[in-house]
Short mmCIF file of C-alpha atoms in Angstrom, two decimals:
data_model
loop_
_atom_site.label_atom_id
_atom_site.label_comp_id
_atom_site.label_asym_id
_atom_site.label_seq_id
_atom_site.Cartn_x
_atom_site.Cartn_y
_atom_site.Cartn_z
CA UNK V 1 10.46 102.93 6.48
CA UNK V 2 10.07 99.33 7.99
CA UNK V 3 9.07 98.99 11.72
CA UNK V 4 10.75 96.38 13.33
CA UNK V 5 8.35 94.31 15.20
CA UNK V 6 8.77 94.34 18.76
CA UNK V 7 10.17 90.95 20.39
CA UNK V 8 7.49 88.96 22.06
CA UNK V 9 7.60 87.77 25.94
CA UNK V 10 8.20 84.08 25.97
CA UNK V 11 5.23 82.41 26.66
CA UNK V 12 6.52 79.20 28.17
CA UNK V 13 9.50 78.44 30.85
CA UNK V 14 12.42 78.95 29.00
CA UNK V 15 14.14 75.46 28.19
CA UNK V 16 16.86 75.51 31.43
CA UNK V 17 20.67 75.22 30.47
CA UNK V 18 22.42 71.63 31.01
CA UNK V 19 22.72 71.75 34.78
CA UNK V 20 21.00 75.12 35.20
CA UNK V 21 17.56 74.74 37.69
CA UNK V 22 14.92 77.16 37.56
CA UNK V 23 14.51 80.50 39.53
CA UNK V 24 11.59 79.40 40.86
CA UNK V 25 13.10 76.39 42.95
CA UNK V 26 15.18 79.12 44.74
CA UNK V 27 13.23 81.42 45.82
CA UNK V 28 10.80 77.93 47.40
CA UNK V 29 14.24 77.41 49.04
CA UNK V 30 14.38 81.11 50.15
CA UNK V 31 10.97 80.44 51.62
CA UNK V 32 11.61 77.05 53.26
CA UNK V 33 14.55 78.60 55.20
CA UNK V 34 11.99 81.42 56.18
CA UNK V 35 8.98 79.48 57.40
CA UNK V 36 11.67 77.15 59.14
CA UNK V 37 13.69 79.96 61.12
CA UNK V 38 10.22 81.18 61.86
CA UNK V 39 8.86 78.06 63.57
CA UNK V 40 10.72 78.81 66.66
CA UNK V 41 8.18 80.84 67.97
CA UNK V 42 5.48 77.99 67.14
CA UNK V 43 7.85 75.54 69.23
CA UNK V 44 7.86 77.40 72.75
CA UNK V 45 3.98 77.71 73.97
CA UNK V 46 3.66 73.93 74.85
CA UNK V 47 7.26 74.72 76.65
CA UNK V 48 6.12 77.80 78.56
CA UNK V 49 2.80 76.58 80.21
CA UNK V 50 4.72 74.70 83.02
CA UNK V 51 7.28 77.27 84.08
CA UNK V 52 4.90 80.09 84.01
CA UNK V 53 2.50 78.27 85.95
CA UNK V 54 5.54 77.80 88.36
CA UNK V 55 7.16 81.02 88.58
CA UNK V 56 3.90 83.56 88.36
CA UNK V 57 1.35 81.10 89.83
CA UNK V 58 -0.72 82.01 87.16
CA UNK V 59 -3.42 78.82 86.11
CA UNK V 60 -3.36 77.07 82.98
CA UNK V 61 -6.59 78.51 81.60
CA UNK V 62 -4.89 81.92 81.75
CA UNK V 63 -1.49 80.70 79.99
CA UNK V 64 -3.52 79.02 77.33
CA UNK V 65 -6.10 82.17 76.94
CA UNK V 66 -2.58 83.96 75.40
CA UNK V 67 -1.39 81.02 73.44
CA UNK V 68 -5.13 80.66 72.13
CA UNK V 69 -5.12 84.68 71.17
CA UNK V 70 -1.72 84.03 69.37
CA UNK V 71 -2.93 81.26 67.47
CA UNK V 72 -6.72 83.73 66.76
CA UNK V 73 -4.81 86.51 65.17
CA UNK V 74 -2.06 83.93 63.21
CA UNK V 75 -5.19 83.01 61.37
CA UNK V 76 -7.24 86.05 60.98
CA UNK V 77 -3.92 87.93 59.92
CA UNK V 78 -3.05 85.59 57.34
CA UNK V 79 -6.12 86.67 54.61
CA UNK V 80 -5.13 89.92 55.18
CA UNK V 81 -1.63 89.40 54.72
CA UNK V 82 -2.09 87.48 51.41
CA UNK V 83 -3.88 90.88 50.46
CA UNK V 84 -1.15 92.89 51.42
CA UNK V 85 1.13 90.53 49.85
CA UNK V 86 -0.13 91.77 46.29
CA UNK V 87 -0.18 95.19 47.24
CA UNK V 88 3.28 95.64 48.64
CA UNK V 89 5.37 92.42 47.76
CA UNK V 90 6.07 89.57 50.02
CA UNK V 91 9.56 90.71 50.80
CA UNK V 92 8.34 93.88 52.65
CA UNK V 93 5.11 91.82 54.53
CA UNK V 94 6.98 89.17 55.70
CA UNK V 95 10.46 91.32 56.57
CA UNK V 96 8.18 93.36 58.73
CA UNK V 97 6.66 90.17 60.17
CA UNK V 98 9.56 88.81 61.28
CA UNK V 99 10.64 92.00 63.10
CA UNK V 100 7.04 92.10 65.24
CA UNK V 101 7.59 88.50 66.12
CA UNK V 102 10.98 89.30 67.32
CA UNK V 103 9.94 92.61 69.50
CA UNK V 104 7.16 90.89 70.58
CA UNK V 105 9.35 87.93 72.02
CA UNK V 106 11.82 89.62 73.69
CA UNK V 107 9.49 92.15 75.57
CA UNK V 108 8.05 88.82 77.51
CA UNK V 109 11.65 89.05 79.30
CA UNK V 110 10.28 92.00 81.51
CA UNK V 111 6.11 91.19 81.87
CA UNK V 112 5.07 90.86 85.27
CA UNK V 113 1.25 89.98 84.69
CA UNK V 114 -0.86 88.02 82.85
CA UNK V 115 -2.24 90.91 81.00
CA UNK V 116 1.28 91.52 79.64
CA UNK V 117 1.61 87.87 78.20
CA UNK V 118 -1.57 87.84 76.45
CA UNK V 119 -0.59 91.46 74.58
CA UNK V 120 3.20 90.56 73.62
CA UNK V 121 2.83 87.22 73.12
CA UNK V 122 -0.68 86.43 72.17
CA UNK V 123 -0.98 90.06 70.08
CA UNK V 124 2.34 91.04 68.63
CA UNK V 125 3.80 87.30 68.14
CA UNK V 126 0.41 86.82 66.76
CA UNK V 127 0.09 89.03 64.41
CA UNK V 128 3.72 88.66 63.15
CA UNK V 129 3.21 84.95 62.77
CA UNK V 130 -0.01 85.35 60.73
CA UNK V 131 1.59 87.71 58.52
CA UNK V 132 4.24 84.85 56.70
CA UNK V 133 1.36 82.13 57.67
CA UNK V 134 0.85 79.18 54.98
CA UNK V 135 -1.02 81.93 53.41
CA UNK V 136 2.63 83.22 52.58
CA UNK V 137 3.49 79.88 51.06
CA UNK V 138 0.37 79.79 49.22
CA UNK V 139 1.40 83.09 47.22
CA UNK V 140 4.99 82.23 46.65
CA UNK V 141 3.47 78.75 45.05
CA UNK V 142 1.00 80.62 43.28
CA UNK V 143 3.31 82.67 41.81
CA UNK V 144 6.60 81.17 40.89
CA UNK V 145 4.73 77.75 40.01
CA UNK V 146 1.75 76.35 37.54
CA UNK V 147 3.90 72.68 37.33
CA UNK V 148 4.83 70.70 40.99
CA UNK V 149 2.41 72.91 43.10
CA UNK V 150 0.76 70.33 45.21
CA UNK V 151 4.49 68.88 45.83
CA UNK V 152 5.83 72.56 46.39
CA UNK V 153 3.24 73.40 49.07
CA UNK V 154 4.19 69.71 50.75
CA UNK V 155 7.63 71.05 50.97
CA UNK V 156 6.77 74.71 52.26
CA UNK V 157 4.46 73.16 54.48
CA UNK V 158 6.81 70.86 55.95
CA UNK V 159 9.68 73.67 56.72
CA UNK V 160 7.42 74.39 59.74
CA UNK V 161 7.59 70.85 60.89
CA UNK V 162 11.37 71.14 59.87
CA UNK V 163 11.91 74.31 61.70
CA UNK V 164 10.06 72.28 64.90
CA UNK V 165 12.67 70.01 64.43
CA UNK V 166 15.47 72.23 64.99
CA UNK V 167 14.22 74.05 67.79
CA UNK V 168 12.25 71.90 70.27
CA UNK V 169 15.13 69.95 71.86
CA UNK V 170 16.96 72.75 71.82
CA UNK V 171 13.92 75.23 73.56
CA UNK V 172 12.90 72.32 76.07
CA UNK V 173 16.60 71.71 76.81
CA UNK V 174 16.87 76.01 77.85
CA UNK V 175 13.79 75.66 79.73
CA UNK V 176 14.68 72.86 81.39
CA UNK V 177 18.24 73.99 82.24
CA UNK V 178 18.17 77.96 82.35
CA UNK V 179 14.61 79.28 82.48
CA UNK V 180 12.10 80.17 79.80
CA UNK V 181 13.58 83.41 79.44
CA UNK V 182 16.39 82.03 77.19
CA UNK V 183 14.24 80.19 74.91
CA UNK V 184 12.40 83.53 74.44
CA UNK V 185 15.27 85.42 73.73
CA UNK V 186 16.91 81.95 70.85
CA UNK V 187 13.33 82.79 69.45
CA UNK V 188 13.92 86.13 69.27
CA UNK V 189 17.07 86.00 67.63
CA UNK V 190 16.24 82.85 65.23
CA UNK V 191 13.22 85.21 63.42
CA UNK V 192 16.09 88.09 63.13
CA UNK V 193 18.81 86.11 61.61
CA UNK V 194 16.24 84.99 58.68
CA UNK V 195 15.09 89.11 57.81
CA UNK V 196 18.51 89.34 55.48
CA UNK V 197 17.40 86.32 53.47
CA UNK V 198 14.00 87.77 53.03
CA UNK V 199 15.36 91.06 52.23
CA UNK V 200 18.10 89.93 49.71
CA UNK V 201 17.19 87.03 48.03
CA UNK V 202 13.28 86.65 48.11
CA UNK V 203 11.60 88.03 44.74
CA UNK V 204 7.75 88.89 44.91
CA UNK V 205 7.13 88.10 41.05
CA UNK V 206 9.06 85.78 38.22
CA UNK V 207 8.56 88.63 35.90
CA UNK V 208 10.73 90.40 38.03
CA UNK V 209 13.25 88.66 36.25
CA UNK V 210 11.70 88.25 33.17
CA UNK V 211 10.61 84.89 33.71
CA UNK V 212 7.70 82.57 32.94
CA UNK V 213 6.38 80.34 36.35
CA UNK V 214 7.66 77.15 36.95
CA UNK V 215 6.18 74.92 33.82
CA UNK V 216 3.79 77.99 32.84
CA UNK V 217 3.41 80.45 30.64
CA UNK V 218 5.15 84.64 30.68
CA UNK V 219 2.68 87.09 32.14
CA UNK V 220 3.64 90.84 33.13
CA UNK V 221 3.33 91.12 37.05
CA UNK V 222 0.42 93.18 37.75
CA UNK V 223 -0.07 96.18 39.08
CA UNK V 224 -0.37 96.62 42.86
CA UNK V 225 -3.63 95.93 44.58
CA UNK V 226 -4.89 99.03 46.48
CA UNK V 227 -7.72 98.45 48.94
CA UNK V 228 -6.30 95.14 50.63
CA UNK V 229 -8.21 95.16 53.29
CA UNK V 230 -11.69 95.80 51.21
CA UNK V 231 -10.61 93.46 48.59
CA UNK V 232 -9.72 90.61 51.41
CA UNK V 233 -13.50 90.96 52.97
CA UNK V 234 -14.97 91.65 49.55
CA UNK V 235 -13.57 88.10 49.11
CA UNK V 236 -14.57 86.65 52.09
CA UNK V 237 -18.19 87.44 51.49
CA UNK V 238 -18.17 85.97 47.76
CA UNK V 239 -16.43 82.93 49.09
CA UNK V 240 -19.15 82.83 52.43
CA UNK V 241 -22.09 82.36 49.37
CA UNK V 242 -20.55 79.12 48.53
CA UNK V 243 -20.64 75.55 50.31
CA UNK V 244 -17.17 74.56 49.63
CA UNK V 245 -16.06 77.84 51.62
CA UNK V 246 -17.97 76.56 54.83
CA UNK V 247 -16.88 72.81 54.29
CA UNK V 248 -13.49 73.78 53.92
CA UNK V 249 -13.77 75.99 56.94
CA UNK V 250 -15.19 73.29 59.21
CA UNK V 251 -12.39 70.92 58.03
CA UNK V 252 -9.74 73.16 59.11
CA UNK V 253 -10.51 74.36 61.90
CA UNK V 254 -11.15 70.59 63.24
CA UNK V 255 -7.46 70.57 62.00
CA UNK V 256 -6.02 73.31 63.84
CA UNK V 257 -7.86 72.05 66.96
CA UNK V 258 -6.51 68.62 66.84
CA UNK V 259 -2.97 69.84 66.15
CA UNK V 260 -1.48 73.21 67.17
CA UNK V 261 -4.87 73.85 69.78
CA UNK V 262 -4.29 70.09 71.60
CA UNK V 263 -1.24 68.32 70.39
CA UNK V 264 1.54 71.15 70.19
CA UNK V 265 0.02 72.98 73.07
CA UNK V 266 -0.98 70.34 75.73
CA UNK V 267 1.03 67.20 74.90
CA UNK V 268 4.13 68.16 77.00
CA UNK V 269 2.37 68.87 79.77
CA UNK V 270 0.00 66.10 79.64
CA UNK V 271 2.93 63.76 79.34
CA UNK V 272 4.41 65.78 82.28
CA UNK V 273 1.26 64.65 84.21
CA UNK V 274 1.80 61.07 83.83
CA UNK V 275 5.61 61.57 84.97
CA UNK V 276 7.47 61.79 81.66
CA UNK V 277 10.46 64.49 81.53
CA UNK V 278 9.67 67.92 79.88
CA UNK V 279 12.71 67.05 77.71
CA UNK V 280 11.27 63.30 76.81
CA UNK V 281 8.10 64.77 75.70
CA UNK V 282 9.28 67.49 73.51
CA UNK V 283 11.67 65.20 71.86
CA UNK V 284 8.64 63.15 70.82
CA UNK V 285 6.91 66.06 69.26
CA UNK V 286 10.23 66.62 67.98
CA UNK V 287 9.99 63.17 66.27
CA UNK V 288 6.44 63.96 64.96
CA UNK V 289 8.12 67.23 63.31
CA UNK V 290 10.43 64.41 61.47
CA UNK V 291 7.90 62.22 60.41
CA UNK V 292 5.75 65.48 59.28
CA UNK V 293 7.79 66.64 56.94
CA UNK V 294 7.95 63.19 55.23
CA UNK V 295 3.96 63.22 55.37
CA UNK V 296 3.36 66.39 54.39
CA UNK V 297 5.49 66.14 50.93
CA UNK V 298 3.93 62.89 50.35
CA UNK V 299 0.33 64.48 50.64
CA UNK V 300 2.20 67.47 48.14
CA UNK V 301 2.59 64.32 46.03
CA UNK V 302 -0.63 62.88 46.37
CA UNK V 303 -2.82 65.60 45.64
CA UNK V 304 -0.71 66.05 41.73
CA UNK V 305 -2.35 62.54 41.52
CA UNK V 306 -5.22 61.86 43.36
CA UNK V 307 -8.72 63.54 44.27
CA UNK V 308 -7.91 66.01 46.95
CA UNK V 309 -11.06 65.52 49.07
CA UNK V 310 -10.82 61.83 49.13
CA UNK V 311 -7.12 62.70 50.81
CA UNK V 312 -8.66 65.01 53.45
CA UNK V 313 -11.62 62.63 54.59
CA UNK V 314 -8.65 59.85 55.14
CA UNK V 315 -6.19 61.95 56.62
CA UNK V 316 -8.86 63.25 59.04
CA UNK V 317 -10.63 59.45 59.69
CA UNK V 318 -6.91 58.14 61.04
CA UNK V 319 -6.30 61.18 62.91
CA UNK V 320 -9.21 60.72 65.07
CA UNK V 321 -8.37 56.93 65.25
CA UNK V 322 -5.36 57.96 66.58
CA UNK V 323 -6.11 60.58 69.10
CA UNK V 324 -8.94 58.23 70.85
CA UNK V 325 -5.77 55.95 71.72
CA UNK V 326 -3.32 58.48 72.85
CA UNK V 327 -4.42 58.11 76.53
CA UNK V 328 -4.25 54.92 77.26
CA UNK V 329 -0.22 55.45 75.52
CA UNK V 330 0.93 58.23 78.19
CA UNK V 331 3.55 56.79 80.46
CA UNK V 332 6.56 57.74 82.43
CA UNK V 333 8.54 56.73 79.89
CA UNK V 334 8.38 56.33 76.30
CA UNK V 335 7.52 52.75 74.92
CA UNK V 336 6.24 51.52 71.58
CA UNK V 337 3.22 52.15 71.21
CA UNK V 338 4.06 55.89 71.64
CA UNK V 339 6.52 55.80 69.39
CA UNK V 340 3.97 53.84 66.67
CA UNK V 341 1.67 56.75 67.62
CA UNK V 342 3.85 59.16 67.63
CA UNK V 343 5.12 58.33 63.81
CA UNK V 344 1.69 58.01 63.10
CA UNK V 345 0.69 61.34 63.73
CA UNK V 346 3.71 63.00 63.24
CA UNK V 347 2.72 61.74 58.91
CA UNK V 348 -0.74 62.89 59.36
CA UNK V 349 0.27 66.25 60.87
CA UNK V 350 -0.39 68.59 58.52
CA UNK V 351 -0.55 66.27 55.50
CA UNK V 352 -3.97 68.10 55.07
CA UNK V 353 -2.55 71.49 53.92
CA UNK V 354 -1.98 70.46 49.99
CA UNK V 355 -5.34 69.32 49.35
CA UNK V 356 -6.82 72.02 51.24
CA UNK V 357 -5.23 74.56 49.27
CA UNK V 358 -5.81 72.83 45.85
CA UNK V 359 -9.50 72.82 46.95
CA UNK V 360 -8.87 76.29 47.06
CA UNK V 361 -7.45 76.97 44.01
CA UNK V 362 -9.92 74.54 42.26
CA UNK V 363 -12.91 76.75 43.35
CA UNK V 364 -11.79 80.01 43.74
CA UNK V 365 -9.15 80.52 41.37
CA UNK V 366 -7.15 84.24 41.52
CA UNK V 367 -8.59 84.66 45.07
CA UNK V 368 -7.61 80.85 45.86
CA UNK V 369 -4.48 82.50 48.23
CA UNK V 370 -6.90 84.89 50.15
CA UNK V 371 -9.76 82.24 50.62
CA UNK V 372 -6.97 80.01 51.79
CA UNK V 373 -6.20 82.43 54.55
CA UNK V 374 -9.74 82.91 55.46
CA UNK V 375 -9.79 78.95 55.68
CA UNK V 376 -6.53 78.93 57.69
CA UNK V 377 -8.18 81.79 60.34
CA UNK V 378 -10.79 79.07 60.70
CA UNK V 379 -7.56 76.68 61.51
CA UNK V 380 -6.13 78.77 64.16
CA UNK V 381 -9.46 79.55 66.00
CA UNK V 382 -10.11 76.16 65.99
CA UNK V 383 -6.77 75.67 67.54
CA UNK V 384 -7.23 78.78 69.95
CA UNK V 385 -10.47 77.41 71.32
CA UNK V 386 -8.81 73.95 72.15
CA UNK V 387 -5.62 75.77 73.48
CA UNK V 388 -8.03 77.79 76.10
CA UNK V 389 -10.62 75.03 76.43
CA UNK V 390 -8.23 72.55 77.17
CA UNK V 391 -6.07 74.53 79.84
CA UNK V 392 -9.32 74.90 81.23
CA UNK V 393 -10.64 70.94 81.26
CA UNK V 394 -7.13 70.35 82.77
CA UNK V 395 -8.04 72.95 85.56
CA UNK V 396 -11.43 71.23 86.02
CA UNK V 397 -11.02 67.64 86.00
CA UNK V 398 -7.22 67.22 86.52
CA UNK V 399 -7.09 65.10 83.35
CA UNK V 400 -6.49 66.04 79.78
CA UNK V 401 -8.76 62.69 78.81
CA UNK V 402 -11.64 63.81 77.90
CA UNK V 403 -9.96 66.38 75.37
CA UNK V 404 -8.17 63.71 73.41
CA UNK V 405 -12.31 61.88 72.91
CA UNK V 406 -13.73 64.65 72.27
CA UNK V 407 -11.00 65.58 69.34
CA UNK V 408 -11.31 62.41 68.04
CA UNK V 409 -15.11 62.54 67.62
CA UNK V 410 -13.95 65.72 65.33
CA UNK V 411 -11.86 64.66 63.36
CA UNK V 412 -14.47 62.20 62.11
CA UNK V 413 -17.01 64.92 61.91
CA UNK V 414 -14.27 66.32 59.63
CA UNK V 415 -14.25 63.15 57.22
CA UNK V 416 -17.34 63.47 56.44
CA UNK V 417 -17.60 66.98 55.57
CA UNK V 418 -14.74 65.99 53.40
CA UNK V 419 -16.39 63.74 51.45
CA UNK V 420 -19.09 66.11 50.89
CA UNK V 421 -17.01 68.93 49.22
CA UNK V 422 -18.55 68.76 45.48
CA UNK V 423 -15.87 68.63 42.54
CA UNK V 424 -15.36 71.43 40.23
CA UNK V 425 -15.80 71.09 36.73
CA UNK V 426 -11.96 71.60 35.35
CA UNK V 427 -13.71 73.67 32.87
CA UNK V 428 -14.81 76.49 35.00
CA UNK V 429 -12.25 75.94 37.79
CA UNK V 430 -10.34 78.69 37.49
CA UNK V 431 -12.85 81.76 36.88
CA UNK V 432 -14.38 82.11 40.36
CA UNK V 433 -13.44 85.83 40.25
CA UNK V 434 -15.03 86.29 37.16
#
């Protein structure tokens, strides 16, 4: 009696129908809309610092000690969320996340002390945020794409510049008019409404629906990951024996400090302190949220084509150029040269996300997503540090100035640890777990 053979999986991406467009691209769009309904909560701590200082009397340093333990546990969640990612499916981590972020918003409505702003909003927002981090777009890229990744992490990358976009004239127009307590509670709401997208229409795995990746080749999803938490240190400490791992780390968090620590924390009220309107300056950062997401899928772009560490140590060199300007630009009101800076930044923003995470993928291969989020916990302490550090220089000298130098000088610290990132041999680039 003659066996039938059994039917192989395809091993490419299916040829797609006239008019018909890949699985893949959907569930990025599934993601964009995430990250972007998420980025409310990144668009309120530069908003808060002035009206808490106001109403509570509490100081800057202790305003930006919570916004610095937010952004501290956004980055040391994210490896771990990456890990939990594989073992339980991105739909369930990042429906979950979205939930914390939420509770933790809306239970700011009723804190009385200090204490109580650090814990909901510096631990629960935190730890929600860092849970759908860039780590999260690093899986889904990972995942549902071997073709158009560096331009596919642009565009994921940018929906938090989008999602800035959306909600920082509309947060610094509530704060201005009604209180802080509305914006809390449009954040609140904003990561809610995106929890049925996750839920229904995310998939963790093309296989799922028996497909190949996005220009790659069929492979059965594998089997669940138990032990994320050992298997996210037991990564960490093979990636700490390597000098990419550290170089990479530096580079970030110089990153993180120069944007989310300094610019998306203390630019409103810095341009409050030179007599610009709360609603003027977020508008700008607004405008750099614009200009980002053009940036950022240009540097997507760039890094299918060109050497990736070449990208960082330019995107870093005119970043500090840039920030040793910025205050001799603050005014009243806004005037050209802002606006030229302003546009400037706004396309250097996070431009350095795509080559940081092909650097990451060229060197450490499977574990490229969780090495990523150990580089992006770098990111955010950098950031913290500047967010505390800075409310504190404020405090001190009544001047932001010497911030803006000394983040410059960084950022060209950070170009040339850039350029001294060694490349991988394409040969052996993709068996560092082996």
């Amino acid at each position: 009696m003659t066996q039938t053979a059994p039917i192989p999986a395809p091993t490419t991406t299916p040829p797609a129908a006239p008019g018909r467009i890949h699985r893949a691209w959907f569930v990025a769009a599934v993601a964009f809309v995430t990250i972007i309904g998420a980025a409310a909560f990144a668009s309120l701590p530069g908003l808060l610092i002035e009206p808490l200082h106001e109403e509570f009397d509490w100081s800057r340093g202790t305003i930006g000690l919570a916004v610095s333990v937010n952004l501290a546990l956004y980055g040391l969640t994210a490896p771990f969320a990456a890990a939990l990612m594989d073992r339980f499916g991105i739909r369930r981590v990042v429906a979950l996340a979205l939930l914390v972020i939420s509770g933790g918003t809306v239970a700011t409505l009723w804190m009385t002390e200090s204490w109580q702003l650090v814990l909901f909003w510096g631990v629960l927002v935190g730890l929600g945020s860092g849970s759908m981090a860039l780590a999260f777009a690093a899986t889904v890229t990972n995942r549902w794409f071997t073709a158009r990744r560096g331009l596919v992490t642009g565009i994921l990358t940018a929906a938090g510049a989008s999602g800035q976009l959306i909600f920082l004239p509309l947060l610094s127009w509530l704060v201005e008019h009604h209180g802080w307590r509305p914006a809390a509670v449009t954040v609140c709401l904003a990561a809610l409404a995106v929890v049925p997208f996750v839920w229904l229409l995310l998939r963790d795995h093309p296989a799922d629906l028996g497909l190949a990746p996005y220009g790659g080749t069929y492979a059965q999803r594998p089997a669940p990951v138990a032990g994320a938490a050992r298997r996210t240190v037991a990564v960490l400490f093979k990636a700490a024996r390597t000098g990419p791992f550290w170089l990479l780390a530096g580079t970030f968090a110089i990153c993180g400090a120069s944007t989310n620590g300094l610019v998306k924390t203390h630019f409103v009220p810095a341009a409050h302190d030179h007599g610009m309107p709360v609603t003027a300056a977020a508008g700008l950062l607004a405008v750099i949220g614009v200009f980002d997401v053009i940036g950022t899928i240009a540097s997507g772009w760039f890094t299918d084509r060109f050497e990736a560490r070449r990208l960082l140590a330019v995107y870093y060199a005119l970043r500090g150029i840039s920030l040793l300007f910025l205050p001799m630009l603050l005014a009243p009101s806004v005037h050209p040269p802002m606006v030229f800076f302003i546009v400037f930044y706004g396309l250097d923003w996070v431009a350095t996300v795509p080559p940081t995470i092909a650097l990451c993928r060229e060197h450490y291969g499977e574990d490229s997503a969780i090495v990523f989020g150990w580089v992006l916990a770098s990111h955010q302490v950098g950031a913290a540090m500047v967010a505390f550090l800075g409310g504190l220089a404020r405090d001190a000298f009544g001047s932001y100035d010497l911030v803006w130098y000394a983040s410059g000088a960084l950022c060209a610290m950070a170009a040339l640890m850039a350029m001294v990132i060694r490349r991988r041999p394409a040969a052996v680039a993709g068996v560092a777990a082996a």
